[in-house]
Amino acid sequence: MFHNLNISQSLERRYVLAVGLIAFVLIASFFVFNQHVARGADDSKVINMSGKQRMLSQRIALLSHMIAYHNITDEARQDYISKLSSALETLKQNHKYLSGEETLNGFNIQISEETKRLIFAPEGLNENLDKFFNLALQIKETFKISGVDVSKGSKEVDQLVALALDKVLFQLDQVVTQYEKEALGRVQQSKDLHVILFIIGLVILTLEITFIFEPMTYLIAKSMKEIEDKNFKLKISNQELDDFAYIASHDLKEPLRGLANNASFLQEDYGEQLDQGAQKRLNRMIHLCARMEKLIDDLLYFSRLGRHELAIRETDLNEVIKDIISLMENTIEEENVQIHIPQKLPTIICDKTKITELYRNLITNAIKYNDKDTKIIEIGFSIQEDKTLLFYVKDNGIGIDPVFYESVFRIFKRLNEEDEKIRGSGVGLTFVKKIVERHNGRIWVDSNLGEYTTFYFTLNMDQQNV
Amino acid sequence: MSKTPPMILLVEDNEDDFEATQRSLEKNHFINPVHWCQSGQEALDYLFENNNKQMPDLVLLDLNMPGIDGRQVLQRIKDNDKTKKIPVIILTTSGDPIDIEMCYRLGASTYIQKPVNFESLTEAVKTIKDYWFGVAILPKK
């Protein structure tokens, strides 16, 4: 038992540890997943923005070309110029975000060193874009005035187009590729983390099986076996107790018989020589021997109740009561007994002989311990909440003091020992209790002194107990 | 009816019990000889060792005795052609259903549990005497 306690304590610790680890893995997985999703969203935004930058650079080049070389109305040109400046604005702003110069409300673009190098290198994207912006601004200023001559073209536009096509586009491409590479790296990192967490989870499960589930199974099996062993021992010791009572009471009878015989012989052989007092004492001895014989017989019967197998079968309790009443007809008439059965009694599975004995004892008791002119006995039952039956035998007798509620069932306990009228060996209720217990039931008493006594009992014998 | 008066073999290891049974017989005016064997072995010796002895008309047999007990004596009596006709009445303390079953199976004529009270014993012995030496016809020797 002590050993088991240790095991169960260490199991408890392991269990708490396992639960803690699993909780940790779950929480970690949750954070990794969340971060993964958030990063994914950020990365796609950045890549999308970078892609837009390429498109914008080409759009600006195209618009500039249109403004400078195409023979269009002033109105159309002004429209192009406003489009150009808005594209320029977006390009500029996005570049600020993408180069880390400004943050986009709460959304932080992490620019790696590698990217920064790409952007801020001499002749790099940053420088070229600056040039690009300046050229675009000059173009805007030059062609703002209406009626500009477009026949000679524009040096700035040529430079801007060349810059856009040769350098900016290429460098923007490079940056996008870099971003993509980094995003992919981060996705891989998340994936790796997930795999690690998954493996940790599996390992914890395996450990749990090995260090918790297995020992627990062992412990449960062991406990079950211990309980079985104990039950077996208990059964054996009960059996031994019954056997002991049987053998002891059996052996007690022999010397008792010798005692009784010798007393009888003494009376027969020397009776005439004895005076009245001595005669009386001798008679008392013979009487007490007879009384002791009765007690031993009861003890023997009691031990037999525990020793013998029950003969279980379906029994109609109405028949049982009918048989008892017909056997006790004389007593019932003499004692002015009325037996009430409020509702038809059920048919139950039990040992018919023993249950008859049980009811006979309870009825005898109800008559014996009753001082009323009309002795009323009620025999009934009710269905309890758990669908089992609760039986009762109620009388209007002298009642039992609550102090004796338990001891009335004890063997050889007589509550009214001095009263000759109701003296018995006092084992009737002990038999009743034993019979109820053999039927896996319980018996208890409820009473009000001078008014009534009710014996309640349950009998739980079903087919599977047979 | 045989010419010799009926005779009883009483197998009983307990002196008090023997005396009680004998007194009961006397009280019931059984004046014929009662041969007392104090053990199972003695009973077997009486029945089987000497051919000159008078065979009993009835055996009153106790079950629980040291050495060879009543069950073995009963078995030997019922196994032997010479003695198997003799009615055997078990007179014992034991009320064990196993003993009762076994004795009848072995061929006991009656099984009586010894009453503690002398008066009850006298009653029982009277019944035995009235039945076996009054109502019943015993086999010829």
XYZ file of C-alpha atoms in Angstrom, chain B residues 1-7 32 54 57 139-141:
13
model
C -39.880 -63.742 16.584
C -36.664 -65.244 17.812
C -36.581 -67.178 21.019
C -33.747 -65.308 22.644
C -34.881 -61.929 24.023
C -34.022 -58.960 21.832
C -30.673 -57.438 22.611
C -33.191 -57.054 28.033
C -24.914 -63.069 20.485
C -31.211 -57.044 17.309
C -35.355 -59.792 10.888
C -34.718 -63.370 11.972
C -31.220 -64.125 13.155
